[in-house]
Amino acid sequence: MEIKTPEELITLLEQVPLKGKEKLKLNAELANHTRRFFRAQVRAQRDINGKAYAPRKRRVGVGQNGKVPTKNNMLLGMSRNLKTEISSDHFAVGLVGLEGHIMKTHNEGKPVVYTRKINGWFNSKTSRWEGNAKGPKAAYKMPKRTMVGWTEKLKRELAQIIFKNMQPR
């Protein structure tokens, strides 16, 4: 059976003859496998199809020995914001927190609207921008970097896990 959509995966999952804790254990295995798949892609700085993210300008940071180039890791540490939700009926993998919101914006390639600050300064004592009125709004379109999504490889791997659990023990 070829799986083309998440709905077909759900239909296949409903056909598994497991009950109670065994079904919960299967959903946990599927959710954890999915989360690990997405985390590996984010860590490798690749989208769900394995294509590398567009490189950013190399920045120079201050290290122990003076100025050294910093790593060009976009979305570093954001893979921790992939969370799973598991029950005996379903499993879900989603993005949470502030970093998760940023990841969702990148994942969908949405525009980001922000207010410009003109003729002001950042007061480090109050941790606020001071000395001006808010300027006009500007928009920036985030480049689409798909981190969470449905791929052929993931479909095959999840189907194998389900078929393995459909076999009589």
Coordinates of N, CA and C in Angstrom, one line a residue:
M1 N 0.8 -1.2 0.0 CA 0.0 0.0 0.0 C 0.9 1.2 0.0
E2 N 0.6 2.2 -0.9 CA 1.4 3.4 -1.0 C 0.6 4.5 -0.2
I3 N 1.4 5.2 0.6 CA 0.8 6.3 1.4 C 1.1 7.6 0.7
K4 N 0.1 8.4 0.4 CA 0.3 9.7 -0.3 C 0.0 10.9 0.6
T5 N -0.9 10.7 1.6 CA -1.3 11.8 2.4 C -1.3 11.4 3.9
P6 N -1.3 12.4 4.8 CA -1.3 12.0 6.2 C -2.6 11.3 6.6
E7 N -3.7 11.6 5.9 CA -5.0 10.9 6.1 C -4.9 9.4 5.8
E8 N -4.2 9.0 4.8 CA -4.0 7.6 4.5 C -3.1 7.0 5.6
L9 N -2.2 7.7 6.2 CA -1.4 7.1 7.3 C -2.3 6.9 8.5
I10 N -3.2 7.8 8.7 CA -4.2 7.7 9.8 C -5.1 6.5 9.6
T11 N -5.6 6.3 8.4 CA -6.4 5.1 8.0 C -5.6 3.8 8.3
L12 N -4.4 3.8 7.9 CA -3.5 2.6 8.1 C -3.3 2.4 9.6
L13 N -3.1 3.5 10.3 CA -2.9 3.4 11.8 C -4.1 2.8 12.5
E14 N -5.3 3.2 12.0 CA -6.6 2.7 12.6 C -6.8 1.2 12.4
Q15 N -6.2 0.7 11.3 CA -6.3 -0.8 11.0 C -5.4 -1.6 11.9
V16 N -4.5 -1.0 12.6 CA -3.6 -1.8 13.5 C -4.4 -2.4 14.6
P17 N -4.3 -3.8 14.8 CA -5.2 -4.4 15.8 C -4.6 -4.3 17.2
L18 N -4.1 -3.2 17.6 CA -3.6 -3.0 19.0 C -4.6 -2.2 19.8
K19 N -4.6 -2.4 21.1 CA -5.5 -1.7 22.0 C -4.7 -1.1 23.2
G20 N -5.3 -0.1 23.8 CA -4.8 0.5 25.0 C -3.3 0.9 25.0
K21 N -2.6 0.3 25.9 CA -1.2 0.7 26.1 C -0.3 0.4 24.9
E22 N -0.6 -0.7 24.2 CA 0.2 -1.1 23.0 C 0.0 0.0 21.9
K23 N -1.3 0.5 21.8 CA -1.5 1.5 20.7 C -0.8 2.8 21.1
L24 N -0.9 3.2 22.4 CA -0.2 4.3 22.9 C 1.4 4.2 22.7
K25 N 1.9 3.0 22.9 CA 3.3 2.8 22.7 C 3.7 3.0 21.2
L26 N 2.8 2.5 20.3 CA 3.0 2.6 18.9 C 3.0 4.1 18.4
N27 N 2.0 4.9 19.0 CA 1.9 6.3 18.6 C 3.1 7.0 19.2
A28 N 3.6 6.6 20.3 CA 4.8 7.3 20.9 C 6.0 7.0 20.0
E29 N 6.1 5.8 19.5 CA 7.3 5.4 18.6 C 7.2 6.2 17.3
L30 N 6.0 6.4 16.8 CA 5.8 7.1 15.5 C 6.1 8.6 15.7
A31 N 5.6 9.2 16.8 CA 5.9 10.6 17.1 C 7.4 10.9 17.4
N32 N 8.0 10.0 18.1 CA 9.4 10.2 18.4 C 10.3 10.0 17.1
H33 N 9.9 9.1 16.3 CA 10.6 8.9 15.0 C 10.5 10.2 14.1
T34 N 9.3 10.7 14.1 CA 9.0 11.9 13.3 C 9.8 13.1 13.8
R35 N 9.8 13.3 15.1 CA 10.5 14.4 15.8 C 12.0 14.3 15.5
R36 N 12.5 13.1 15.6 CA 14.0 12.9 15.4 C 14.3 13.2 13.9
F37 N 13.4 12.8 13.0 CA 13.6 13.1 11.6 C 13.7 14.6 11.3
F38 N 12.8 15.4 11.9 CA 12.8 16.8 11.7 C 14.0 17.5 12.4
R39 N 14.3 17.0 13.6 CA 15.5 17.6 14.3 C 16.8 17.4 13.5
A40 N 16.9 16.2 13.0 CA 18.1 15.9 12.2 C 18.2 16.9 11.0
Q41 N 17.1 17.1 10.4 CA 17.1 18.1 9.2 C 17.5 19.5 9.7
V42 N 17.0 19.9 10.8 CA 17.3 21.3 11.3 C 18.7 21.4 11.7
R43 N 19.2 20.3 12.4 CA 20.7 20.3 12.8 C 21.6 20.3 11.5
A44 N 21.2 19.6 10.5 CA 22.0 19.6 9.3 C 21.9 20.8 8.4
Q45 N 21.0 21.8 8.8 CA 20.7 23.0 8.1 C 20.2 22.7 6.7
R46 N 19.3 21.7 6.6 CA 18.7 21.3 5.4 C 17.2 21.2 5.5
D47 N 16.5 21.5 4.4 CA 15.1 21.4 4.4 C 14.6 19.9 4.4
I48 N 13.3 19.7 4.4 CA 12.9 18.3 4.5 C 13.2 17.4 3.3
N49 N 13.6 18.0 2.2 CA 14.0 17.3 1.0 C 15.5 17.1 0.9
G50 N 16.2 17.6 1.9 CA 17.7 17.5 1.9 C 18.5 18.6 1.3
K51 N 17.8 19.6 0.8 CA 18.4 20.8 0.2 C 19.0 21.7 1.2
A52 N 20.2 22.2 1.1 CA 20.8 23.1 2.1 C 20.1 24.4 2.1
Y53 N 20.0 25.1 3.2 CA 19.4 26.4 3.3 C 20.3 27.4 2.6
A54 N 19.8 28.5 2.2 CA 20.6 29.5 1.5 C 21.6 30.1 2.6
P55 N 22.9 30.2 2.2 CA 23.9 30.6 3.2 C 23.7 32.1 3.5
R56 N 24.0 32.4 4.8 CA 24.0 33.8 5.2 C 25.4 34.4 5.1
K57 N 25.5 35.7 5.3 CA 26.8 36.3 5.3 C 27.5 35.8 6.5
R58 N 28.8 35.6 6.3 CA 29.6 35.1 7.4 C 29.9 36.2 8.4
R59 N 29.6 36.0 9.6 CA 29.8 37.1 10.7 C 31.1 36.8 11.4
V60 N 31.7 37.9 11.9 CA 32.9 37.7 12.7 C 32.6 38.0 14.2
G61 N 32.9 37.1 15.0 CA 32.6 37.2 16.5 C 33.9 37.4 17.2
V62 N 33.8 37.7 18.5 CA 35.0 37.9 19.3 C 35.1 36.6 20.1
G63 N 36.3 35.9 19.9 CA 36.6 34.7 20.6 C 37.6 34.9 21.6
Q64 N 38.2 33.9 22.2 CA 39.3 34.0 23.2 C 40.5 34.6 22.6
N65 N 40.8 34.3 21.3 CA 42.0 34.8 20.7 C 41.8 36.0 19.8
G66 N 40.8 36.8 20.1 CA 40.5 37.9 19.2 C 39.3 37.6 18.3
K67 N 39.3 38.2 17.1 CA 38.2 38.1 16.2 C 38.4 36.7 15.4
V68 N 37.3 36.0 15.4 CA 37.3 34.7 14.7 C 35.9 34.6 14.0
P69 N 35.9 33.9 12.8 CA 34.6 33.8 12.2 C 33.7 32.9 13.0
T70 N 32.4 33.3 13.1 CA 31.5 32.5 13.8 C 30.9 31.4 12.9
K71 N 30.3 30.4 13.5 CA 29.6 29.4 12.7 C 28.4 30.0 12.0
N72 N 28.2 29.5 10.8 CA 27.1 30.0 10.0 C 25.8 29.1 10.1
N73 N 25.5 28.8 11.4 CA 24.3 28.0 11.6 C 23.1 28.8 11.8
M74 N 22.2 28.6 10.9 CA 20.9 29.3 11.0 C 20.0 28.4 11.8
L75 N 19.2 28.9 12.6 CA 18.2 28.1 13.4 C 18.9 27.2 14.4
L76 N 20.1 27.5 14.8 CA 20.8 26.7 15.8 C 20.0 26.6 17.1
G77 N 19.8 25.4 17.6 CA 19.1 25.2 18.8 C 17.6 25.2 18.7
M78 N 17.1 25.5 17.6 CA 15.6 25.6 17.4 C 15.0 24.2 17.4
S79 N 15.8 23.2 17.1 CA 15.2 21.8 17.0 C 14.7 21.4 18.4
R80 N 15.1 22.0 19.4 CA 14.6 21.7 20.8 C 13.1 22.1 20.9
N81 N 12.6 22.9 20.0 CA 11.2 23.4 20.1 C 10.3 22.6 19.3
L82 N 10.7 21.4 18.9 CA 9.8 20.4 18.3 C 9.3 19.6 19.4
K83 N 8.0 19.6 19.6 CA 7.4 18.8 20.7 C 6.4 17.8 20.2
T84 N 6.2 16.8 20.9 CA 5.2 15.7 20.5 C 4.0 15.7 21.4
E85 N 2.9 15.3 20.8 CA 1.7 15.1 21.6 C 1.2 13.7 21.3
I86 N 1.0 12.9 22.3 CA 0.7 11.5 22.1 C -0.5 11.1 22.9
S87 N -1.4 10.3 22.3 CA -2.5 9.6 23.0 C -2.7 8.3 22.3
S88 N -3.6 7.5 22.8 CA -3.8 6.2 22.2 C -4.6 6.3 20.9
D89 N -5.1 7.5 20.6 CA -5.9 7.7 19.3 C -5.0 8.4 18.3
H90 N -4.0 9.2 18.6 CA -3.3 10.0 17.7 C -1.9 10.4 18.2
F91 N -1.1 10.9 17.3 CA 0.2 11.5 17.6 C 0.3 12.8 16.8
A92 N 1.1 13.7 17.3 CA 1.3 15.0 16.6 C 2.7 15.5 17.0
V93 N 3.4 16.1 16.0 CA 4.6 16.8 16.2 C 4.5 18.2 15.8
G94 N 4.8 19.2 16.7 CA 4.6 20.6 16.3 C 5.7 21.4 16.9
L95 N 5.6 22.7 16.6 CA 6.5 23.7 17.0 C 5.9 24.6 18.1
V96 N 6.7 24.8 19.1 CA 6.2 25.6 20.3 C 7.2 26.7 20.7
G97 N 6.7 27.6 21.5 CA 7.6 28.7 22.0 C 7.9 29.7 21.0
L98 N 8.7 30.7 21.4 CA 9.1 31.8 20.6 C 9.9 31.4 19.4
E99 N 10.9 30.5 19.7 CA 11.6 29.9 18.6 C 10.8 29.1 17.6
G100 N 9.8 28.4 18.2 CA 8.9 27.7 17.3 C 8.0 28.6 16.4
H101 N 7.7 29.7 17.0 CA 7.0 30.7 16.1 C 7.8 31.2 15.0
I102 N 9.1 31.4 15.3 CA 10.0 31.8 14.2 C 10.2 30.7 13.2
M103 N 10.3 29.5 13.7 CA 10.4 28.3 12.8 C 9.2 28.2 11.9
K104 N 8.0 28.4 12.5 CA 6.7 28.4 11.7 C 6.8 29.4 10.6
T105 N 7.2 30.6 10.9 CA 7.3 31.7 9.9 C 8.3 31.3 8.8
H106 N 9.4 30.8 9.1 CA 10.4 30.3 8.1 C 9.8 29.1 7.3
N107 N 9.1 28.2 8.0 CA 8.6 27.0 7.4 C 7.6 27.4 6.3
E108 N 6.8 28.4 6.5 CA 5.8 28.8 5.6 C 6.2 29.9 4.7
G109 N 7.3 30.6 4.9 CA 7.8 31.7 4.1 C 6.9 32.9 4.2
K110 N 6.4 33.2 5.4 CA 5.5 34.3 5.6 C 6.3 35.6 5.7
P111 N 5.6 36.7 5.4 CA 6.2 38.0 5.6 C 6.2 38.4 7.1
V112 N 7.2 39.1 7.5 CA 7.2 39.6 8.9 C 7.1 41.1 8.9
V113 N 6.2 41.7 9.6 CA 6.0 43.1 9.7 C 6.6 43.6 11.0
Y114 N 7.4 44.7 10.9 CA 8.0 45.2 12.1 C 7.9 46.8 12.1
T115 N 8.1 47.4 13.2 CA 8.1 48.9 13.3 C 9.6 49.3 13.3
R116 N 9.9 50.3 12.5 CA 11.2 50.8 12.5 C 11.4 51.8 13.6
K117 N 12.6 51.8 14.2 CA 13.0 52.8 15.2 C 14.0 53.8 14.6
I118 N 13.6 55.1 14.7 CA 14.4 56.1 14.0 C 14.9 57.1 15.1
N119 N 16.2 57.5 15.0 CA 16.8 58.5 15.8 C 16.7 58.2 17.3
G120 N 16.9 56.9 17.6 CA 16.8 56.6 19.1 C 18.1 55.8 19.5
W121 N 18.1 55.2 20.7 CA 19.2 54.4 21.1 C 18.6 53.4 22.1
F122 N 19.4 52.4 22.3 CA 19.0 51.3 23.2 C 19.6 51.5 24.5
N123 N 18.8 51.7 25.5 CA 19.2 51.9 26.9 C 19.4 50.6 27.6
S124 N 20.7 50.2 27.8 CA 21.0 48.9 28.4 C 20.6 48.8 29.8
K125 N 20.4 49.9 30.5 CA 19.9 49.8 31.9 C 18.5 49.4 32.0
T126 N 17.7 49.9 31.1 CA 16.2 49.6 31.1 C 15.8 48.5 30.1
S127 N 16.8 48.2 29.3 CA 16.6 47.2 28.2 C 15.5 47.6 27.3
R128 N 15.4 48.9 26.9 CA 14.4 49.4 26.0 C 15.0 50.4 25.1
W129 N 14.3 50.5 24.0 CA 14.7 51.5 23.0 C 14.1 52.9 23.4
E130 N 14.9 53.9 23.4 CA 14.4 55.2 23.9 C 14.8 56.4 22.9
G131 N 14.1 57.5 23.1 CA 14.5 58.7 22.4 C 13.8 59.0 21.1
N132 N 12.8 58.3 20.7 CA 12.1 58.6 19.4 C 10.7 58.0 19.4
A133 N 10.0 58.4 18.5 CA 8.7 57.8 18.2 C 8.9 56.6 17.3
K134 N 7.9 55.7 17.3 CA 8.0 54.6 16.4 C 7.9 55.1 15.0
G135 N 8.7 54.6 14.1 CA 8.6 55.0 12.7 C 7.6 54.2 11.9
P136 N 7.7 54.3 10.6 CA 6.7 53.6 9.8 C 7.0 52.1 9.8
K137 N 6.0 51.3 9.5 CA 6.1 49.8 9.5 C 6.8 49.4 8.2
A138 N 7.5 48.3 8.3 CA 8.2 47.7 7.2 C 7.9 46.3 7.2
A139 N 8.1 45.6 6.1 CA 7.9 44.2 6.0 C 9.1 43.5 5.4
Y140 N 9.3 42.3 5.8 CA 10.4 41.5 5.3 C 9.8 40.1 5.1
K141 N 10.1 39.6 3.9 CA 9.6 38.3 3.6 C 10.7 37.3 3.9
M142 N 10.3 36.4 4.9 CA 11.3 35.4 5.3 C 11.5 34.4 4.2
P143 N 12.7 34.0 3.9 CA 12.8 32.9 2.9 C 12.2 31.6 3.4
K144 N 11.6 30.9 2.5 CA 10.9 29.6 2.9 C 12.0 28.6 3.2
R145 N 12.0 28.1 4.4 CA 12.9 27.0 4.8 C 12.0 25.9 5.4
T146 N 11.6 25.0 4.7 CA 10.7 24.0 5.1 C 11.4 23.0 6.1
M147 N 11.1 23.0 7.3 CA 11.7 22.1 8.3 C 10.8 21.0 8.7
V148 N 9.5 21.3 8.7 CA 8.5 20.3 9.1 C 7.5 20.1 8.0
G149 N 7.4 18.9 7.5 CA 6.5 18.6 6.4 C 6.5 17.1 6.0
W150 N 5.7 16.8 5.1 CA 5.5 15.4 4.6 C 6.4 15.1 3.5
T151 N 7.3 14.1 3.7 CA 8.3 13.7 2.6 C 8.1 12.2 2.3
E152 N 8.6 11.8 1.2 CA 8.6 10.4 0.8 C 9.3 9.5 1.8
K153 N 10.5 9.9 2.2 CA 11.3 9.1 3.1 C 10.6 9.0 4.5
L154 N 10.0 10.0 5.0 CA 9.3 9.9 6.3 C 8.1 9.0 6.1
K155 N 7.3 9.1 5.0 CA 6.2 8.3 4.8 C 6.6 6.8 4.8
R156 N 7.6 6.5 4.1 CA 8.1 5.1 4.1 C 8.5 4.6 5.4
E157 N 9.2 5.4 6.2 CA 9.7 5.0 7.5 C 8.5 4.8 8.5
L158 N 7.6 5.7 8.5 CA 6.4 5.5 9.3 C 5.6 4.3 9.0
A159 N 5.4 4.1 7.7 CA 4.7 2.9 7.2 C 5.3 1.6 7.6
Q160 N 6.7 1.6 7.6 CA 7.4 0.4 8.0 C 7.2 0.1 9.5
I161 N 7.2 1.2 10.3 CA 6.9 1.0 11.7 C 5.5 0.5 12.0
I162 N 4.5 1.0 11.2 CA 3.1 0.5 11.4 C 3.0 -0.9 10.9
F163 N 3.6 -1.2 9.8 CA 3.5 -2.6 9.2 C 4.2 -3.6 10.2
K164 N 5.3 -3.2 10.8 CA 5.9 -4.0 11.8 C 5.0 -4.4 12.9
N165 N 4.2 -3.4 13.3 CA 3.3 -3.6 14.5 C 2.0 -4.3 14.1
M166 N 1.7 -4.4 12.8 CA 0.5 -5.1 12.3 C 0.7 -6.6 12.3
Q167 N 2.0 -7.1 12.3 CA 2.3 -8.5 12.3 C 1.9 -9.1 13.6
P168 N 1.3 -10.3 13.5 CA 1.0 -11.0 14.8 C 2.2 -11.4 15.6
R169 N 2.1 -11.3 16.9 CA 3.3 -11.6 17.7 C 3.2 -13.0 18.3

